[in-house]
Amino acid sequence: MKLDLLYALTNRSGELSWHEVLEATRRHAVMADELGFDRIWLGEHHFDVDGTDASPNPIMLATDLAARTSRIRFGMAAVSLTLWHPLRVAEDLAILDHFSDGRLDVAFGRGILPIEVMNLNPEANRWNGSENSYGIFDENLEIVKGIWTDRQFSWKGPRYTFPEPGTKFIHSPGAPDPEGWVDENGLLQAFGITPQPYQDPMPPLFAVTETVEGFRRAARKGMKPITWYPTGQVLRNLCELYRDERAEVTGVTPPLGEDVAVLRMAYVADTDEEARRIAEPAVVEFFEFICRVRGIGVFLDADEDPNDPKYKEIAPWDLMFDRDHLFIGSPDTVLEKMTRMSKSHGIQNWLLQMGVPGIAHEDVDRSLKLFAAECMPALRSLDSTAVASN
């Protein structure tokens, strides 16, 4: 059982300076390391104005946090691969892998907010019905993986050609030309990055997705999916799809839920009542925002019609809590929910967003400590074979 944190740089009240937010992030990273959490996942988001998640460069942030910790791994969830030059992001992640002594996991995504995608790379528009976003993602991913593993790397694709034709290779006088890099005219025909990743051959790769196509593509590319909104039968269907696709690719059928990581909003207090009092305002605000952007259907199960007006009459907390979107409550309540879903869906990797936008940093401190003391030991002891049948 992997127990991870998803961490967002939040300042919903606006009462803190952003330097104070970063100092709290450092404190929580050290605390999570000492308490025994497995990973901290950091997202990439740009142009934040409402204090929800101001993390324009998770690679740089993780580099700082890695220097302050000794054991915990750092996950990128996700690097918006369509918004980066593929060679630059490959270099930056390779350096982070070294700075963290190999404590790096990488999830790639296509970017999720129009303000980000359309202002950093409008060609990656994923809302206009074109396939450009997938095309850019696929090419960038192959370039990153290639330059990470090949010292004689070259590429010719729809958008990039490496090396750029006609590039003269200039290096230290008297030093031999790197093998396979230069042709008889002194022009580059291949090259590599220095350093390549610390982990051999590369950091473990994940994909942030919630769709059938996303799960299928992750399985085909050998990437582990991280998903947030799916629940109930919707999540079960995606786990089954991933299992079946991996079986077709590898010839071996994995257990249901293997390598599928699931994110949930989480908060632990001494009682259910206290947890709800602290977390509900932030949960309701989040629910209303997502409904504006995505629609209420993302929170519903497979047999529930998002057009049925009855769901709009249900209190947001009750709708989300009853469908297991919230791991919020006393230690017993949170442990029951996590144990039940671990067994019903085979989930062995949970990402917990305890720093829900709107919850004070000192409340996050208490939740982290209480979860580690009261929930973590029981979850670690879960029998990994006592999960949903295949």
Short mmCIF file of C-alpha atoms in Angstrom, two decimals:
data_model
loop_
_atom_site.label_atom_id
_atom_site.label_comp_id
_atom_site.label_asym_id
_atom_site.label_seq_id
_atom_site.Cartn_x
_atom_site.Cartn_y
_atom_site.Cartn_z
CA MET A 1 0.00 0.00 0.00
CA LYS A 2 1.40 3.35 -1.08
CA LEU A 3 0.13 6.36 0.86
CA ASP A 4 0.97 9.59 -0.90
CA LEU A 5 0.07 13.25 -0.59
CA LEU A 6 -1.04 15.55 -3.36
CA TYR A 7 0.14 18.98 -2.36
CA ALA A 8 -1.14 22.28 -3.72
CA LEU A 9 0.22 25.73 -2.93
CA THR A 10 -2.97 27.31 -1.64
CA ASN A 11 -3.83 30.69 -0.17
CA ARG A 12 -7.59 30.99 -0.48
CA SER A 13 -7.95 33.57 2.29
CA GLY A 14 -5.22 35.75 0.82
CA GLU A 15 -4.04 36.48 4.36
CA LEU A 16 -0.59 34.96 3.88
CA SER A 17 2.21 36.17 1.69
CA TRP A 18 3.24 33.68 -0.96
CA HIS A 19 6.59 33.38 0.77
CA GLU A 20 4.73 32.22 3.89
CA VAL A 21 2.87 29.67 1.74
CA LEU A 22 6.17 28.32 0.45
CA GLU A 23 7.53 28.13 4.00
CA ALA A 24 4.46 26.09 5.02
CA THR A 25 5.06 23.82 2.04
CA ARG A 26 8.61 23.19 3.22
CA ARG A 27 7.37 22.40 6.73
CA HIS A 28 4.75 19.97 5.46
CA ALA A 29 7.27 18.20 3.20
CA VAL A 30 9.64 17.63 6.13
CA MET A 31 6.74 16.50 8.29
CA ALA A 32 5.48 14.06 5.65
CA ASP A 33 8.99 12.66 5.31
CA GLU A 34 9.26 12.08 9.06
CA LEU A 35 5.72 10.67 9.39
CA GLY A 36 6.28 7.96 6.79
CA PHE A 37 4.26 9.07 3.75
CA ASP A 38 5.59 7.52 0.56
CA ARG A 39 5.40 10.43 -1.88
CA ILE A 40 4.45 14.04 -2.34
CA TRP A 41 2.88 14.80 -5.70
CA LEU A 42 3.12 18.36 -7.03
CA GLY A 43 1.02 19.72 -9.87
CA GLU A 44 1.79 22.29 -12.54
CA HIS A 45 -0.58 25.25 -12.75
CA HIS A 46 -0.08 28.72 -14.16
CA PHE A 47 -1.60 32.19 -13.67
CA ASP A 48 -3.32 31.38 -10.36
CA VAL A 49 -5.21 34.40 -9.05
CA ASP A 50 -7.59 32.91 -6.49
CA GLY A 51 -5.10 31.07 -4.26
CA THR A 52 -6.15 27.59 -5.35
CA ASP A 53 -2.86 26.18 -6.64
CA ALA A 54 0.06 28.42 -7.53
CA SER A 55 2.68 25.97 -8.73
CA PRO A 56 4.05 27.05 -12.11
CA ASN A 57 7.19 24.92 -11.82
CA PRO A 58 6.85 21.73 -9.76
CA ILE A 59 10.31 20.62 -10.91
CA MET A 60 11.97 23.62 -9.27
CA LEU A 61 9.80 23.27 -6.16
CA ALA A 62 10.63 19.57 -5.78
CA THR A 63 14.33 20.37 -6.10
CA ASP A 64 14.06 22.63 -3.05
CA LEU A 65 12.02 20.11 -1.08
CA ALA A 66 14.27 17.19 -1.97
CA ALA A 67 17.21 19.02 -0.37
CA ARG A 68 15.26 19.25 2.91
CA THR A 69 14.18 15.59 3.09
CA SER A 70 15.91 12.22 3.05
CA ARG A 71 13.42 9.45 2.29
CA ILE A 72 10.14 10.59 0.74
CA ARG A 73 9.75 10.46 -3.03
CA PHE A 74 8.59 13.38 -5.16
CA GLY A 75 6.04 12.93 -7.90
CA MET A 76 5.17 15.32 -10.69
CA ALA A 77 1.38 15.18 -11.07
CA ALA A 78 1.49 16.35 -13.60
CA VAL A 79 4.05 18.03 -15.76
CA SER A 80 1.98 19.56 -18.56
CA LEU A 81 4.08 18.03 -21.31
CA THR A 82 2.38 19.85 -24.17
CA LEU A 83 3.48 23.20 -22.69
CA TRP A 84 7.21 22.40 -22.52
CA HIS A 85 9.99 22.07 -25.03
CA PRO A 86 10.65 18.32 -24.76
CA LEU A 87 14.45 18.58 -24.54
CA ARG A 88 14.33 21.22 -21.82
CA VAL A 89 11.89 19.31 -19.64
CA ALA A 90 13.94 16.12 -20.12
CA GLU A 91 17.05 17.94 -18.91
CA ASP A 92 15.31 19.55 -15.93
CA LEU A 93 13.75 16.29 -14.77
CA ALA A 94 17.06 14.45 -15.15
CA ILE A 95 18.77 17.03 -12.92
CA LEU A 96 15.97 16.70 -10.34
CA ASP A 97 16.40 12.93 -10.39
CA HIS A 98 20.04 13.42 -9.40
CA PHE A 99 19.35 16.10 -6.79
CA SER A 100 16.80 13.79 -5.13
CA ASP A 101 19.08 10.73 -5.31
CA GLY A 102 16.56 8.95 -7.50
CA ARG A 103 13.46 9.85 -5.47
CA LEU A 104 11.53 11.01 -8.53
CA ASP A 105 8.33 9.77 -10.17
CA VAL A 106 6.89 11.57 -13.18
CA ALA A 107 3.31 11.90 -14.33
CA PHE A 108 2.72 13.68 -17.60
CA GLY A 109 -0.49 15.39 -18.70
CA ARG A 110 -1.80 17.57 -21.54
CA GLY A 111 -2.74 20.58 -19.43
CA ILE A 112 -6.25 21.02 -18.08
CA LEU A 113 -7.09 24.73 -17.92
CA PRO A 114 -7.63 26.92 -20.99
CA ILE A 115 -5.82 29.89 -19.43
CA GLU A 116 -2.69 27.74 -19.23
CA VAL A 117 -2.80 25.86 -22.48
CA MET A 118 -4.01 28.68 -24.71
CA ASN A 119 -1.44 31.16 -23.42
CA LEU A 120 1.59 28.85 -23.29
CA ASN A 121 0.97 26.71 -26.37
CA PRO A 122 -2.31 27.39 -28.19
CA GLU A 123 -1.44 24.66 -30.70
CA ALA A 124 -2.14 22.20 -27.85
CA ASN A 125 -5.81 23.29 -27.67
CA ARG A 126 -7.71 20.24 -26.42
CA TRP A 127 -11.19 21.75 -26.70
CA ASN A 128 -11.51 22.39 -30.44
CA GLY A 129 -12.09 18.79 -31.53
CA SER A 130 -8.65 18.37 -33.12
CA GLU A 131 -6.10 15.69 -32.29
CA ASN A 132 -3.26 18.20 -31.92
CA SER A 133 -3.13 17.90 -28.15
CA TYR A 134 -2.64 14.13 -28.27
CA GLY A 135 -0.18 14.46 -31.15
CA ILE A 136 1.99 16.96 -29.30
CA PHE A 137 1.84 14.88 -26.13
CA ASP A 138 2.82 11.66 -27.90
CA GLU A 139 5.73 13.22 -29.78
CA ASN A 140 7.06 15.04 -26.72
CA LEU A 141 6.82 11.88 -24.63
CA GLU A 142 8.79 9.83 -27.14
CA ILE A 143 11.44 12.56 -27.34
CA VAL A 144 11.80 12.72 -23.54
CA LYS A 145 12.09 8.96 -23.22
CA GLY A 146 14.50 8.78 -26.14
CA ILE A 147 16.90 11.48 -24.96
CA TRP A 148 16.84 9.99 -21.45
CA THR A 149 18.09 6.63 -22.67
CA ASP A 150 20.05 7.18 -25.90
CA ARG A 151 23.46 8.84 -26.08
CA GLN A 152 23.13 8.95 -29.86
CA PHE A 153 19.66 10.44 -30.04
CA SER A 154 18.05 11.70 -33.21
CA TRP A 155 14.42 12.38 -34.10
CA LYS A 156 12.30 13.36 -37.06
CA GLY A 157 8.64 13.85 -36.32
CA PRO A 158 5.65 16.04 -37.18
CA ARG A 159 6.91 19.02 -35.14
CA TYR A 160 10.55 18.46 -34.28
CA THR A 161 13.71 17.36 -36.03
CA PHE A 162 16.76 16.70 -33.86
CA PRO A 163 19.50 17.54 -34.53
CA GLU A 164 18.50 20.59 -36.52
CA PRO A 165 19.85 19.95 -40.03
CA GLY A 166 23.11 21.76 -40.76
CA THR A 167 24.12 22.20 -37.11
CA LYS A 168 27.90 22.47 -36.80
CA PHE A 169 29.39 20.59 -33.86
CA ILE A 170 31.84 22.75 -31.94
CA HIS A 171 33.54 21.50 -28.79
CA SER A 172 36.83 21.57 -26.92
CA PRO A 173 39.92 21.52 -29.15
CA GLY A 174 41.69 18.20 -29.03
CA ALA A 175 38.75 16.31 -27.51
CA PRO A 176 37.50 13.37 -29.56
CA ASP A 177 34.14 13.65 -31.23
CA PRO A 178 31.46 11.75 -29.27
CA GLU A 179 30.79 8.43 -30.94
CA GLY A 180 28.02 8.64 -33.50
CA TRP A 181 27.39 12.36 -33.05
CA VAL A 182 29.20 13.87 -36.03
CA ASP A 183 29.25 13.05 -39.73
CA GLU A 184 32.23 13.37 -42.10
CA ASN A 185 31.42 17.06 -42.62
CA GLY A 186 31.51 17.92 -38.93
CA LEU A 187 27.74 18.25 -38.71
CA LEU A 188 25.62 16.84 -35.91
CA GLN A 189 23.74 13.68 -36.76
CA ALA A 190 22.89 12.73 -33.16
CA PHE A 191 23.45 14.00 -29.62
CA GLY A 192 22.53 13.37 -25.99
CA ILE A 193 21.92 15.18 -22.71
CA THR A 194 24.22 15.36 -19.71
CA PRO A 195 23.41 14.07 -17.24
CA GLN A 196 20.88 11.43 -18.12
CA PRO A 197 18.54 10.43 -15.25
CA TYR A 198 19.91 8.96 -12.04
CA GLN A 199 17.39 6.09 -12.18
CA ASP A 200 18.12 3.47 -14.80
CA PRO A 201 16.74 3.68 -17.38
CA MET A 202 14.45 6.52 -16.25
CA PRO A 203 12.11 7.61 -13.44
CA PRO A 204 8.84 5.63 -13.20
CA LEU A 205 6.21 7.14 -15.50
CA PHE A 206 2.57 7.88 -14.69
CA ALA A 207 -0.33 9.46 -16.59
CA VAL A 208 -2.97 11.71 -15.04
CA THR A 209 -6.31 10.81 -16.59
CA GLU A 210 -9.94 10.03 -15.85
CA THR A 211 -11.14 8.88 -19.26
CA VAL A 212 -11.44 5.54 -20.99
CA GLU A 213 -9.07 6.71 -23.72
CA GLY A 214 -6.59 7.98 -21.16
CA PHE A 215 -6.52 4.66 -19.28
CA ARG A 216 -6.17 2.75 -22.53
CA ARG A 217 -3.29 4.91 -23.72
CA ALA A 218 -1.55 4.66 -20.33
CA ALA A 219 -1.75 0.87 -20.45
CA ARG A 220 -0.43 0.78 -24.01
CA LYS A 221 2.51 3.06 -23.14
CA GLY A 222 3.44 1.23 -19.95
CA MET A 223 2.44 4.17 -17.73
CA LYS A 224 0.59 3.95 -14.43
CA PRO A 225 -2.64 5.99 -14.32
CA ILE A 226 -3.48 8.51 -11.61
CA THR A 227 -7.15 9.42 -11.48
CA TRP A 228 -9.35 11.66 -9.34
CA TYR A 229 -13.09 11.88 -9.97
CA PRO A 230 -14.14 8.36 -10.99
CA THR A 231 -15.86 6.43 -8.23
CA GLY A 232 -18.00 3.36 -7.78
CA GLN A 233 -18.66 1.39 -10.95
CA VAL A 234 -17.05 4.09 -13.09
CA LEU A 235 -13.75 3.53 -11.30
CA ARG A 236 -14.22 -0.23 -11.39
CA ASN A 237 -14.74 -0.11 -15.17
CA LEU A 238 -11.53 1.89 -15.64
CA CYS A 239 -9.55 -0.51 -13.44
CA GLU A 240 -10.87 -3.44 -15.47
CA LEU A 241 -10.02 -1.69 -18.73
CA TYR A 242 -6.46 -0.99 -17.57
CA ARG A 243 -6.03 -4.58 -16.40
CA ASP A 244 -7.28 -5.98 -19.70
CA GLU A 245 -5.18 -3.63 -21.83
CA ARG A 246 -2.04 -4.43 -19.85
CA ALA A 247 -2.77 -8.13 -20.27
CA GLU A 248 -3.04 -7.67 -24.03
CA VAL A 249 0.24 -5.73 -24.16
CA THR A 250 2.30 -7.91 -21.83
CA GLY A 251 0.62 -11.31 -22.05
CA VAL A 252 0.23 -11.34 -18.24
CA THR A 253 -3.00 -10.38 -16.50
CA PRO A 254 -2.29 -8.22 -13.43
CA PRO A 255 -4.57 -8.12 -10.38
CA LEU A 256 -7.46 -5.68 -10.59
CA GLY A 257 -6.34 -2.22 -9.50
CA GLU A 258 -2.62 -2.90 -9.72
CA ASP A 259 -0.69 0.27 -10.63
CA VAL A 260 -3.85 2.41 -10.58
CA ALA A 261 -3.41 5.38 -8.23
CA VAL A 262 -6.53 7.16 -6.97
CA LEU A 263 -6.73 10.68 -5.56
CA ARG A 264 -9.18 11.74 -2.89
CA MET A 265 -9.74 14.85 -0.80
CA ALA A 266 -8.81 13.89 2.75
CA TYR A 267 -8.86 15.37 6.22
CA VAL A 268 -8.68 13.64 9.60
CA ALA A 269 -9.86 15.09 12.93
CA ASP A 270 -10.73 13.60 16.29
CA THR A 271 -14.42 13.34 15.37
CA ASP A 272 -16.55 13.31 12.23
CA GLU A 273 -18.24 16.48 13.39
CA GLU A 274 -14.98 18.37 13.82
CA ALA A 275 -13.66 17.20 10.45
CA ARG A 276 -16.84 18.30 8.69
CA ARG A 277 -16.85 21.68 10.44
CA ILE A 278 -13.30 22.41 9.30
CA ALA A 279 -13.46 20.93 5.81
CA GLU A 280 -17.02 21.48 4.56
CA PRO A 281 -16.68 25.12 3.44
CA ALA A 282 -13.65 24.22 1.31
CA VAL A 283 -15.35 21.08 -0.05
CA VAL A 284 -18.51 22.98 -1.06
CA GLU A 285 -16.50 25.70 -2.79
CA PHE A 286 -14.52 23.06 -4.67
CA PHE A 287 -17.69 21.19 -5.64
CA GLU A 288 -19.36 24.31 -7.01
CA PHE A 289 -16.26 25.28 -9.00
CA ILE A 290 -15.92 21.83 -10.60
CA CYS A 291 -19.62 21.77 -11.43
CA ARG A 292 -19.18 25.06 -13.29
CA VAL A 293 -16.17 23.75 -15.20
CA ARG A 294 -16.96 20.06 -15.68
CA GLY A 295 -20.58 19.50 -14.69
CA ILE A 296 -22.00 17.50 -11.81
CA GLY A 297 -21.63 14.25 -13.74
CA VAL A 298 -17.97 13.83 -12.74
CA PHE A 299 -19.11 13.15 -9.18
CA LEU A 300 -21.81 10.60 -10.09
CA ASP A 301 -21.69 6.85 -10.61
CA ALA A 302 -22.32 4.98 -13.84
CA ASP A 303 -26.06 4.52 -13.29
CA GLU A 304 -26.73 8.12 -12.24
CA ASP A 305 -28.01 10.63 -14.78
CA PRO A 306 -26.39 14.06 -14.40
CA ASN A 307 -29.49 15.62 -15.99
CA ASP A 308 -31.71 14.34 -13.18
CA PRO A 309 -32.54 17.45 -11.12
CA LYS A 310 -32.61 15.48 -7.87
CA TYR A 311 -28.84 15.53 -7.65
CA LYS A 312 -28.80 19.32 -7.58
CA GLU A 313 -31.03 19.18 -4.52
CA ILE A 314 -28.54 17.08 -2.53
CA ALA A 315 -26.14 18.99 -0.31
CA PRO A 316 -22.68 18.95 -1.92
CA TRP A 317 -21.09 17.38 1.16
CA ASP A 318 -23.64 14.56 1.26
CA LEU A 319 -23.41 13.87 -2.47
CA MET A 320 -19.61 13.66 -2.39
CA PHE A 321 -19.34 11.82 0.92
CA ASP A 322 -21.88 9.14 0.01
CA ARG A 323 -20.05 8.42 -3.27
CA ASP A 324 -16.65 8.09 -1.56
CA HIS A 325 -15.11 11.25 -2.97
CA LEU A 326 -14.24 12.38 0.57
CA PHE A 327 -11.90 10.62 2.96
CA ILE A 328 -12.82 13.11 5.64
CA GLY A 329 -13.79 12.36 9.22
CA SER A 330 -12.50 10.65 12.32
CA PRO A 331 -9.68 8.10 11.97
CA ASP A 332 -12.24 5.28 12.09
CA THR A 333 -14.37 6.83 9.34
CA VAL A 334 -11.43 7.51 7.04
CA LEU A 335 -9.94 4.08 7.65
CA GLU A 336 -13.26 2.36 6.88
CA LYS A 337 -13.65 4.19 3.58
CA MET A 338 -10.08 3.57 2.44
CA THR A 339 -10.10 -0.08 3.48
CA ARG A 340 -13.42 -0.77 1.76
CA MET A 341 -12.37 0.85 -1.52
CA SER A 342 -8.94 -0.78 -1.42
CA LYS A 343 -10.67 -4.15 -1.30
CA SER A 344 -13.53 -3.44 -3.72
CA HIS A 345 -11.33 -1.91 -6.43
CA GLY A 346 -7.93 -3.37 -5.66
CA ILE A 347 -6.40 0.07 -5.09
CA GLN A 348 -2.92 -0.10 -3.61
CA ASN A 349 -1.88 3.52 -4.15
CA TRP A 350 -3.80 6.43 -2.63
CA LEU A 351 -3.07 10.11 -3.19
CA LEU A 352 -4.54 12.18 -0.37
CA GLN A 353 -5.13 15.90 -0.85
CA MET A 354 -5.07 17.05 2.77
CA GLY A 355 -4.17 20.60 1.89
CA VAL A 356 -7.59 21.24 0.36
CA PRO A 357 -7.76 24.90 -0.74
CA GLY A 358 -9.39 26.80 2.09
CA ILE A 359 -8.15 24.62 5.00
CA ALA A 360 -5.62 26.43 7.19
CA HIS A 361 -2.05 25.16 7.21
CA GLU A 362 -2.11 24.49 10.96
CA ASP A 363 -5.17 22.29 10.47
CA VAL A 364 -3.26 20.38 7.80
CA ASP A 365 -0.48 19.83 10.36
CA ARG A 366 -2.90 18.14 12.76
CA SER A 367 -4.48 16.03 10.03
CA LEU A 368 -1.14 14.73 8.78
CA LYS A 369 -0.09 13.67 12.27
CA LEU A 370 -3.42 12.06 13.13
CA PHE A 371 -3.60 10.12 9.86
CA ALA A 372 -0.04 8.84 10.31
CA ALA A 373 -0.71 7.73 13.89
CA GLU A 374 -4.23 6.32 13.58
CA CYS A 375 -4.77 5.24 9.96
CA MET A 376 -1.42 4.53 8.35
CA PRO A 377 -0.46 1.42 10.39
CA ALA A 378 -3.74 -0.38 9.62
CA LEU A 379 -3.57 0.50 5.92
CA ARG A 380 0.01 -0.72 5.69
CA SER A 381 -1.06 -4.07 7.11
CA LEU A 382 -3.84 -4.65 4.57
CA ASP A 383 -3.37 -7.95 2.78
CA SER A 384 -2.63 -6.99 -0.81
CA THR A 385 -4.30 -10.19 -2.00
CA ALA A 386 -7.55 -9.46 -0.16
CA VAL A 387 -8.86 -7.23 -2.93
CA ALA A 388 -11.51 -7.38 -5.58
CA SER A 389 -11.52 -10.59 -7.57
CA ASN A 390 -10.42 -10.51 -11.18
#
